[in-house]
Amino acid sequence: IMIVDMDSVNMPNPKFDRFYHANSDLPGNPFLQRAHNIYIDENGILYVFGAGNIGNGGALMFDLKPDPENPAYIGAFDTYYLHDGMVRGDTLWGGAINDDKLVVVDVSNKSNPQILGDIITPNAFTHNCWVSDDNQTVYTTDEISGAYVAAYDVSDPANISERDRIRISYGGTDVIPHNTHVLGDFLVTSYYTSGVQIVDATMPDILIETAYYDTSPLTGNGYNGAWGAYPFLPSGNILVTDIEQGLFILNSTYPKGCYFTGLVKDSITQNPIPNADLVMLNINDTLRANIFGEFRTGTTDAAIYPVVVSKPGYYTDTVDVVLTNGLETHVEIALLPLGFSLEEGSLKSPVRLSPNPAAGFFDLDLSGVDGERATLQVYDMRGSLMMEKTVNLSENTAHVEHGLPNGAYIVQLQTPQALFEPTRLIIQK
């Protein structure tokens, strides 16, 4: 471990000559030969990650407060090899790269750390992790070709769940991410051959790439280019280290994305439609609503986006959605089941039917319905046609017998001149 006296850096003879090997402090008196990374928390505790020649290479812990030039060994977490990690309070967040997972560890007792939870990351090669300012979300990188930056809800470390994931939008899908850091509502991530990416993580379940700078002329999945992006300078500048191109000093305005959320529902029943497909035409972004009919996505640029919404059994609809940077736009999109009218304003008031609930029959009140004949259609709640019958309009009432099973139905009447608003019917025998 190299120790630098920062008070001496502006002096004629800076103190860069202090090295600490910890050979007399560590269990078994091994000689500290190498490590992958270090982290110093707000309590003055030094964590050395990936000391591969000592145990499994987990996290060695040292107290710097008594004498920063002579770290005092106080414990270790050694269940897994940890390639990288960070600590806040009494919680360590580690990348167990050889075991494919993010590990959460209680280090309040440095001599006896306890695992609180873990989760396998999307590409199963967990390199680094960083926790949000509110300690509710952790972001991870997998150091492997085509990998994602992933967001996890860690409000309950024993029940970690993924919230979203994102890959870089430029330089190809095989680029390798290296490290991600959290700066307020944003992620700053180094990608080897694609430089640095900025992601708006205001909503951790809607990760949006809003800026990038490519430092490398190289492309593809090589371990060349940017392998570090440090965003924590008081100036707000970002330091990016590129293996071949050198040091870059960048500045960003950290633009916000546009957040688009909504619900797809049945226009007749008002029930959610699960797994509906949505396509944002301007950017050809395709997504699918969940089983509750809900969807959440985002994009970089403010604009009016035509969104095509479709689901088997329903008429496809296109809606224009106005998205604004920094704002959430929530819409509810109602799809009409096949067999119902699409023309706005073309529906006449519904015909009355009784009894309702009905058993083996129901009567239609046809007073006010002009013409000689009408078509009666009965649909189930999935939009499937269950019964169709021609009704004689010479009488004011039509007696309709049926063999429909118990359940809820939609009844619609149509003449050559008019379409009547659907009516809900309950069959209860």
Coordinates of C-alpha atoms in Angstrom, one line a residue:
I1 CA 0.0 0.0 0.0
M2 CA 1.5 3.3 -1.0
I3 CA 0.8 6.2 1.4
V4 CA 1.1 9.8 0.3
D5 CA 1.2 12.8 2.6
M6 CA -1.0 15.2 0.8
D7 CA 0.2 18.1 2.9
S8 CA 3.6 17.6 1.3
V9 CA 2.6 17.6 -2.4
N10 CA 3.4 21.3 -2.8
M11 CA 6.7 21.1 -1.0
P12 CA 10.1 20.8 -2.6
N13 CA 10.3 17.2 -1.4
P14 CA 6.9 15.5 -1.4
K15 CA 6.6 12.4 0.7
F16 CA 5.8 9.6 -1.7
D17 CA 8.1 7.1 -0.2
R18 CA 5.9 5.4 2.5
F19 CA 4.9 1.8 1.6
Y20 CA 3.1 -0.5 3.9
H21 CA 3.1 -4.3 3.5
A22 CA 1.3 -5.4 6.7
N23 CA 3.3 -8.6 7.0
S24 CA 3.5 -8.5 10.8
D25 CA -0.2 -7.6 11.3
L26 CA -2.1 -10.0 9.1
P27 CA -3.2 -13.5 10.3
G28 CA -0.3 -15.9 9.6
N29 CA 2.0 -12.9 9.0
P30 CA 1.8 -13.1 5.2
F31 CA 3.5 -10.4 3.1
L32 CA 1.0 -8.1 1.3
Q33 CA 2.1 -8.4 -2.3
R34 CA -0.8 -7.0 -4.3
A35 CA -4.4 -5.8 -4.3
H36 CA -6.9 -4.7 -6.9
N37 CA -8.4 -1.7 -5.2
I38 CA -8.7 0.2 -1.9
Y39 CA -11.5 2.3 -0.4
I40 CA -11.5 4.6 2.7
D41 CA -14.9 5.1 4.3
E42 CA -16.2 8.2 6.3
N43 CA -15.0 6.6 9.5
G44 CA -11.3 6.5 8.5
I45 CA -11.3 2.7 7.8
L46 CA -9.2 1.5 4.9
Y47 CA -10.5 -1.5 3.0
V48 CA -8.1 -3.4 0.7
F49 CA -10.0 -5.5 -1.9
G50 CA -8.6 -8.4 -3.9
A51 CA -5.3 -9.0 -2.0
G52 CA -5.0 -12.3 -3.9
N53 CA -2.1 -13.8 -1.9
I54 CA -4.0 -13.5 1.4
G55 CA -6.7 -16.0 2.0
N56 CA -9.5 -15.7 -0.6
G57 CA -8.6 -12.1 -1.3
G58 CA -11.7 -10.6 0.3
A59 CA -11.6 -7.3 2.1
L60 CA -8.8 -6.5 4.6
M61 CA -9.7 -3.7 7.1
F62 CA -7.3 -1.2 8.7
D63 CA -7.9 1.7 11.1
L64 CA -6.2 4.9 9.8
K65 CA -7.2 7.2 12.6
P66 CA -4.4 6.5 15.1
D67 CA -1.6 6.9 12.5
P68 CA -2.4 7.2 8.8
E69 CA 1.2 6.2 7.9
N70 CA 0.9 3.0 9.9
P71 CA -2.5 1.4 9.3
A72 CA -3.7 -0.8 12.1
Y73 CA -5.2 -4.2 10.9
I74 CA -8.6 -4.7 12.6
G75 CA -10.2 -7.5 10.6
A76 CA -11.1 -9.1 7.3
F77 CA -14.1 -10.4 5.3
D78 CA -12.8 -13.4 3.4
T79 CA -15.7 -15.6 2.4
Y80 CA -15.4 -14.5 -1.2
Y81 CA -12.7 -12.9 -3.3
L82 CA -13.9 -9.3 -3.7
H83 CA -12.5 -7.6 -6.8
D84 CA -13.8 -4.2 -5.8
G85 CA -16.2 -2.6 -3.4
M86 CA -17.2 0.4 -1.2
V87 CA -18.4 0.9 2.3
R88 CA -20.9 3.3 3.9
G89 CA -21.7 3.2 7.6
D90 CA -21.5 -0.4 8.7
T91 CA -22.4 -1.9 5.3
L92 CA -19.9 -3.2 2.7
W93 CA -21.0 -3.6 -0.9
G94 CA -18.6 -5.9 -2.8
G95 CA -18.2 -7.3 -6.2
A96 CA -17.5 -11.1 -5.9
I97 CA -16.4 -11.4 -9.5
N98 CA -15.4 -15.0 -9.4
D99 CA -18.7 -15.9 -7.8
D100 CA -20.8 -13.8 -10.2
K101 CA -22.5 -11.7 -7.6
L102 CA -23.0 -8.6 -5.6
V103 CA -22.4 -9.3 -1.9
V104 CA -23.8 -7.1 1.0
V105 CA -21.9 -7.5 4.3
D106 CA -22.4 -6.1 7.8
V107 CA -19.0 -4.9 9.0
S108 CA -20.1 -3.3 12.2
N109 CA -18.0 -6.0 14.0
K110 CA -14.7 -5.9 12.0
S111 CA -13.5 -9.2 13.5
N112 CA -16.7 -11.0 12.6
P113 CA -18.4 -9.6 9.4
Q114 CA -21.8 -11.1 8.5
I115 CA -23.3 -11.5 5.0
L116 CA -26.7 -9.7 4.8
G117 CA -27.6 -10.8 1.2
D118 CA -26.3 -11.3 -2.3
I119 CA -27.6 -11.5 -5.9
I120 CA -26.1 -12.7 -9.2
T121 CA -25.6 -9.8 -11.6
P122 CA -26.9 -9.8 -15.2
N123 CA -23.7 -11.0 -16.9
A124 CA -22.3 -13.0 -13.9
F125 CA -18.9 -11.2 -13.7
T126 CA -19.5 -8.6 -10.9
H127 CA -16.6 -6.1 -11.1
N128 CA -17.7 -3.0 -9.2
C129 CA -20.6 -1.6 -7.3
W130 CA -21.7 1.8 -5.9
V131 CA -24.6 2.7 -3.6
S132 CA -27.0 5.6 -4.0
D133 CA -26.9 8.6 -1.7
D134 CA -30.1 7.3 0.1
N135 CA -28.6 3.8 0.4
Q136 CA -31.7 2.3 -1.3
T137 CA -30.2 1.4 -4.7
V138 CA -26.9 -0.3 -5.7
Y139 CA -25.5 -0.1 -9.2
T140 CA -23.2 -2.8 -10.6
T141 CA -20.9 -3.5 -13.6
D142 CA -19.9 -6.8 -15.0
E143 CA -16.5 -6.6 -16.6
I144 CA -17.3 -8.7 -19.6
S145 CA -18.2 -8.1 -23.3
G146 CA -21.7 -6.7 -23.8
A147 CA -22.5 -6.4 -20.1
Y148 CA -25.0 -4.2 -18.4
V149 CA -24.9 -1.6 -15.7
A150 CA -27.7 -2.8 -13.4
A151 CA -29.7 -1.2 -10.6
Y152 CA -30.9 -3.1 -7.5
D153 CA -33.3 -2.3 -4.8
V154 CA -31.4 -3.0 -1.6
S155 CA -33.8 -1.5 0.9
D156 CA -34.0 -5.1 2.3
P157 CA -30.5 -6.7 1.8
A158 CA -32.0 -10.1 2.4
N159 CA -34.4 -9.6 -0.5
I160 CA -32.5 -7.8 -3.3
S161 CA -34.3 -7.2 -6.5
E162 CA -33.3 -5.8 -9.9
R163 CA -34.9 -2.5 -10.9
D164 CA -33.4 -1.8 -14.3
R165 CA -30.4 -2.4 -16.5
I166 CA -28.7 -0.4 -19.3
R167 CA -26.0 -0.8 -21.9
I168 CA -24.1 1.8 -23.8
S169 CA -25.8 3.1 -26.9
Y170 CA -22.7 3.7 -29.0
G171 CA -19.5 1.8 -30.0
G172 CA -21.3 -1.5 -30.4
T173 CA -23.1 -3.9 -28.1
D174 CA -19.9 -5.8 -27.2
V175 CA -18.1 -3.0 -25.3
I176 CA -17.0 -3.8 -21.8
P177 CA -18.0 -1.7 -18.8
H178 CA -15.5 -1.2 -16.0
N179 CA -16.5 1.0 -13.1
T180 CA -19.6 3.0 -12.3
H181 CA -20.0 5.7 -9.7
V182 CA -23.0 7.5 -8.3
L183 CA -23.0 11.3 -8.4
G184 CA -26.4 12.5 -7.0
D185 CA -29.0 11.4 -9.5
F186 CA -26.5 10.3 -12.1
L187 CA -24.2 7.3 -12.9
V188 CA -20.8 8.0 -14.4
T189 CA -19.4 4.8 -15.9
S190 CA -16.2 4.1 -17.7
Y191 CA -16.3 1.8 -20.8
Y192 CA -13.1 0.5 -22.2
T193 CA -13.2 1.3 -25.9
S194 CA -16.2 3.8 -25.6
G195 CA -15.0 6.3 -23.0
V196 CA -17.4 7.6 -20.3
Q197 CA -21.2 7.3 -20.2
I198 CA -23.5 9.5 -18.1
V199 CA -26.9 8.0 -17.1
D200 CA -29.8 9.7 -15.5
A201 CA -30.8 7.5 -12.5
T202 CA -33.4 9.9 -11.0
M203 CA -35.8 6.9 -11.3
P204 CA -33.6 3.8 -10.7
D205 CA -36.2 1.7 -12.6
I206 CA -35.8 4.0 -15.6
L207 CA -32.1 4.4 -16.5
I208 CA -31.5 6.8 -19.3
E209 CA -28.3 7.5 -21.1
T210 CA -28.1 11.3 -21.5
A211 CA -24.5 12.0 -22.4
Y212 CA -21.2 10.4 -23.3
Y213 CA -17.7 11.1 -24.4
D214 CA -15.6 8.6 -26.4
T215 CA -12.0 8.8 -25.4
S216 CA -10.7 6.0 -27.5
P217 CA -10.3 5.5 -31.3
L218 CA -10.6 1.8 -30.7
T219 CA -13.8 -0.2 -30.8
G220 CA -15.0 -3.6 -29.8
N221 CA -14.6 -5.8 -26.7
G222 CA -10.9 -5.3 -26.0
Y223 CA -9.5 -4.2 -22.6
N224 CA -8.2 -1.0 -24.0
G225 CA -9.3 2.6 -23.5
A226 CA -11.1 4.2 -20.5
W227 CA -10.9 2.2 -17.3
G228 CA -11.6 4.9 -14.8
A229 CA -14.0 7.9 -14.6
Y230 CA -13.8 9.9 -11.3
P231 CA -16.7 12.5 -10.9
F232 CA -16.2 13.7 -7.3
L233 CA -13.9 16.7 -7.7
P234 CA -15.1 20.0 -6.1
S235 CA -14.9 21.6 -9.5
G236 CA -17.4 19.2 -10.9
N237 CA -14.9 18.0 -13.6
I238 CA -14.6 14.3 -14.4
L239 CA -11.2 12.7 -14.6
V240 CA -11.1 9.9 -17.2
T241 CA -8.0 7.7 -17.5
D242 CA -7.6 6.1 -20.9
I243 CA -4.9 3.4 -21.1
E244 CA -3.5 4.4 -24.5
Q245 CA -4.7 8.0 -24.8
G246 CA -3.9 9.3 -21.3
L247 CA -5.8 11.6 -18.9
F248 CA -9.0 13.4 -20.0
I249 CA -10.5 16.3 -17.9
L250 CA -14.2 16.6 -18.9
N251 CA -17.1 18.7 -17.7
S252 CA -20.8 17.8 -18.0
T253 CA -24.1 19.7 -17.5
Y254 CA -25.6 16.3 -16.4
P255 CA -28.8 16.5 -18.5
K256 CA -32.0 14.9 -17.3
G257 CA -33.9 12.4 -19.3
C258 CA -37.6 12.2 -20.1
Y259 CA -39.5 9.7 -18.0
F260 CA -42.5 7.9 -19.7
T261 CA -44.9 5.8 -17.6
G262 CA -48.3 4.5 -18.0
L263 CA -51.1 1.9 -18.0
V264 CA -52.7 0.0 -20.9
K265 CA -56.3 -0.9 -20.2
D266 CA -59.5 -2.3 -21.8
S267 CA -61.7 0.6 -22.9
I268 CA -64.9 -1.4 -22.1
T269 CA -64.1 -3.0 -18.8
Q270 CA -61.3 -0.6 -17.7
N271 CA -59.3 -3.6 -16.6
P272 CA -55.5 -3.6 -17.2
I273 CA -54.3 -5.3 -20.4
P274 CA -51.3 -7.5 -19.6
N275 CA -48.2 -7.7 -21.9
A276 CA -49.3 -5.1 -24.4
D277 CA -46.6 -4.1 -26.9
L278 CA -45.6 -0.4 -27.3
V279 CA -43.4 1.1 -30.0
M280 CA -42.1 4.7 -29.9
L281 CA -41.8 5.4 -33.6
N282 CA -39.4 8.3 -33.6
I283 CA -36.7 6.2 -31.9
N284 CA -37.9 2.7 -32.7
D285 CA -37.9 1.9 -29.0
T286 CA -39.9 -1.3 -28.2
L287 CA -41.2 -2.3 -24.8
R288 CA -43.9 -4.4 -23.3
A289 CA -46.3 -3.7 -20.5
N290 CA -46.1 -6.0 -17.5
I291 CA -48.8 -8.4 -16.3
F292 CA -50.5 -5.5 -14.6
G293 CA -50.7 -3.5 -17.8
E294 CA -48.0 -1.0 -16.5
F295 CA -45.0 0.2 -18.4
R296 CA -42.0 2.5 -17.6
T297 CA -39.4 3.7 -19.9
G298 CA -37.5 6.9 -20.8
T299 CA -35.6 8.7 -23.5
T300 CA -32.9 11.4 -23.9
D301 CA -34.6 14.1 -26.0
A302 CA -37.8 16.0 -25.4
A303 CA -40.3 15.7 -28.3
I304 CA -43.7 14.5 -29.3
Y305 CA -43.5 10.8 -29.8
P306 CA -46.1 8.7 -31.7
V307 CA -46.5 5.5 -29.7
V308 CA -48.1 2.4 -31.3
V309 CA -49.9 0.2 -28.8
S310 CA -51.1 -3.3 -29.7
K311 CA -52.4 -6.5 -28.2
P312 CA -54.0 -9.6 -29.8
G313 CA -57.8 -9.3 -29.5
Y314 CA -57.7 -5.5 -29.6
Y315 CA -57.6 -2.8 -32.2
T316 CA -54.1 -1.3 -32.5
D317 CA -54.0 2.4 -31.5
T318 CA -51.4 5.2 -31.9
V319 CA -51.2 8.0 -29.4
D320 CA -49.0 11.1 -29.4
V321 CA -47.1 11.6 -26.2
V322 CA -45.3 14.8 -25.2
L323 CA -42.1 14.1 -23.3
T324 CA -40.2 16.8 -21.4
N325 CA -36.7 16.6 -19.9
G326 CA -36.7 16.2 -16.2
L327 CA -40.5 15.4 -16.0
E328 CA -42.5 12.2 -15.7
T329 CA -45.3 11.9 -18.3
H330 CA -47.9 9.4 -17.2
V331 CA -50.6 8.2 -19.7
E332 CA -53.4 5.7 -19.6
I333 CA -54.0 4.1 -23.0
A334 CA -57.4 2.4 -23.6
L335 CA -57.6 -0.2 -26.3
L336 CA -60.9 -1.2 -27.8
P337 CA -61.7 -5.0 -28.1
L338 CA -62.2 -6.3 -31.6
G339 CA -65.8 -6.1 -32.7
F340 CA -66.5 -2.7 -31.1
S341 CA -66.8 0.6 -32.8
L342 CA -63.6 2.6 -33.5
E343 CA -65.3 5.9 -34.7
E344 CA -65.4 8.6 -32.0
G345 CA -68.9 9.9 -31.5
S346 CA -70.6 7.2 -33.5
L347 CA -72.1 5.3 -30.5
K348 CA -75.7 5.8 -29.5
S349 CA -77.0 5.4 -26.0
P350 CA -77.0 1.8 -24.8
V351 CA -80.1 -0.3 -25.0
R352 CA -81.5 -1.4 -21.7
L353 CA -81.7 -5.0 -20.8
S354 CA -83.3 -6.9 -17.9
P355 CA -83.0 -8.8 -15.7
N356 CA -79.4 -8.0 -15.0
P357 CA -77.9 -10.2 -13.5
A358 CA -79.7 -12.7 -15.7
A359 CA -80.1 -16.5 -15.7
G360 CA -81.1 -18.3 -18.9
F361 CA -82.6 -15.3 -20.8
F362 CA -82.7 -11.5 -20.9
D363 CA -85.0 -8.9 -22.6
L364 CA -83.8 -6.0 -24.7
D365 CA -85.7 -2.7 -24.7
L366 CA -85.8 -1.8 -28.4
S367 CA -87.9 1.4 -28.0
G368 CA -86.2 4.2 -29.9
V369 CA -84.3 1.8 -32.2
D370 CA -85.1 2.6 -35.8
G371 CA -85.1 0.1 -38.6
E372 CA -86.3 -3.4 -39.3
R373 CA -83.5 -5.6 -38.0
A374 CA -80.5 -5.3 -35.7
T375 CA -77.5 -7.6 -34.9
L376 CA -77.0 -8.5 -31.3
Q377 CA -73.5 -9.5 -30.3
V378 CA -72.3 -10.8 -26.9
Y379 CA -68.6 -10.8 -26.0
D380 CA -66.7 -12.2 -23.1
M381 CA -64.3 -10.0 -21.1
R382 CA -61.4 -11.1 -23.3
G383 CA -63.1 -9.7 -26.4
S384 CA -64.2 -13.1 -27.9
L385 CA -67.5 -13.2 -29.6
M386 CA -69.7 -15.6 -27.7
M387 CA -73.1 -15.2 -29.3
E388 CA -74.5 -13.4 -32.4
K389 CA -78.2 -13.1 -33.2
T390 CA -80.5 -11.1 -35.5
V391 CA -83.2 -9.2 -33.7
N392 CA -86.5 -8.2 -35.2
L393 CA -87.3 -4.5 -34.5
S394 CA -91.0 -4.7 -35.1
E395 CA -91.5 -5.2 -31.4
N396 CA -90.4 -2.9 -28.6
T397 CA -88.9 -5.8 -26.7
A398 CA -86.7 -8.7 -27.8
H399 CA -86.6 -11.9 -25.7
V400 CA -83.2 -13.5 -25.9
E401 CA -82.5 -17.0 -24.6
H402 CA -78.9 -18.2 -24.3
G403 CA -76.6 -21.0 -23.0
L404 CA -73.9 -18.7 -21.7
P405 CA -72.0 -19.8 -18.6
N406 CA -71.9 -17.7 -15.5
G407 CA -69.7 -14.6 -15.8
A408 CA -69.5 -11.1 -17.1
Y409 CA -70.2 -10.1 -20.7
I410 CA -70.5 -7.2 -23.0
V411 CA -73.7 -6.8 -25.1
Q412 CA -73.7 -4.7 -28.2
L413 CA -76.5 -3.9 -30.6
Q414 CA -75.9 -2.7 -34.2
T415 CA -78.2 -1.7 -37.1
P416 CA -77.2 -0.7 -40.6
Q417 CA -77.6 2.9 -39.6
A418 CA -76.2 3.0 -36.0
L419 CA -74.0 1.3 -33.4
F420 CA -75.1 1.4 -29.8
E421 CA -72.9 1.8 -26.8
P422 CA -72.0 -1.6 -25.2
T423 CA -73.8 -2.7 -22.1
R424 CA -72.4 -4.9 -19.3
L425 CA -74.3 -8.1 -18.6
I426 CA -73.9 -10.5 -15.7
I427 CA -75.0 -14.1 -16.1
Q428 CA -75.7 -15.8 -12.8
K429 CA -77.7 -19.0 -12.9

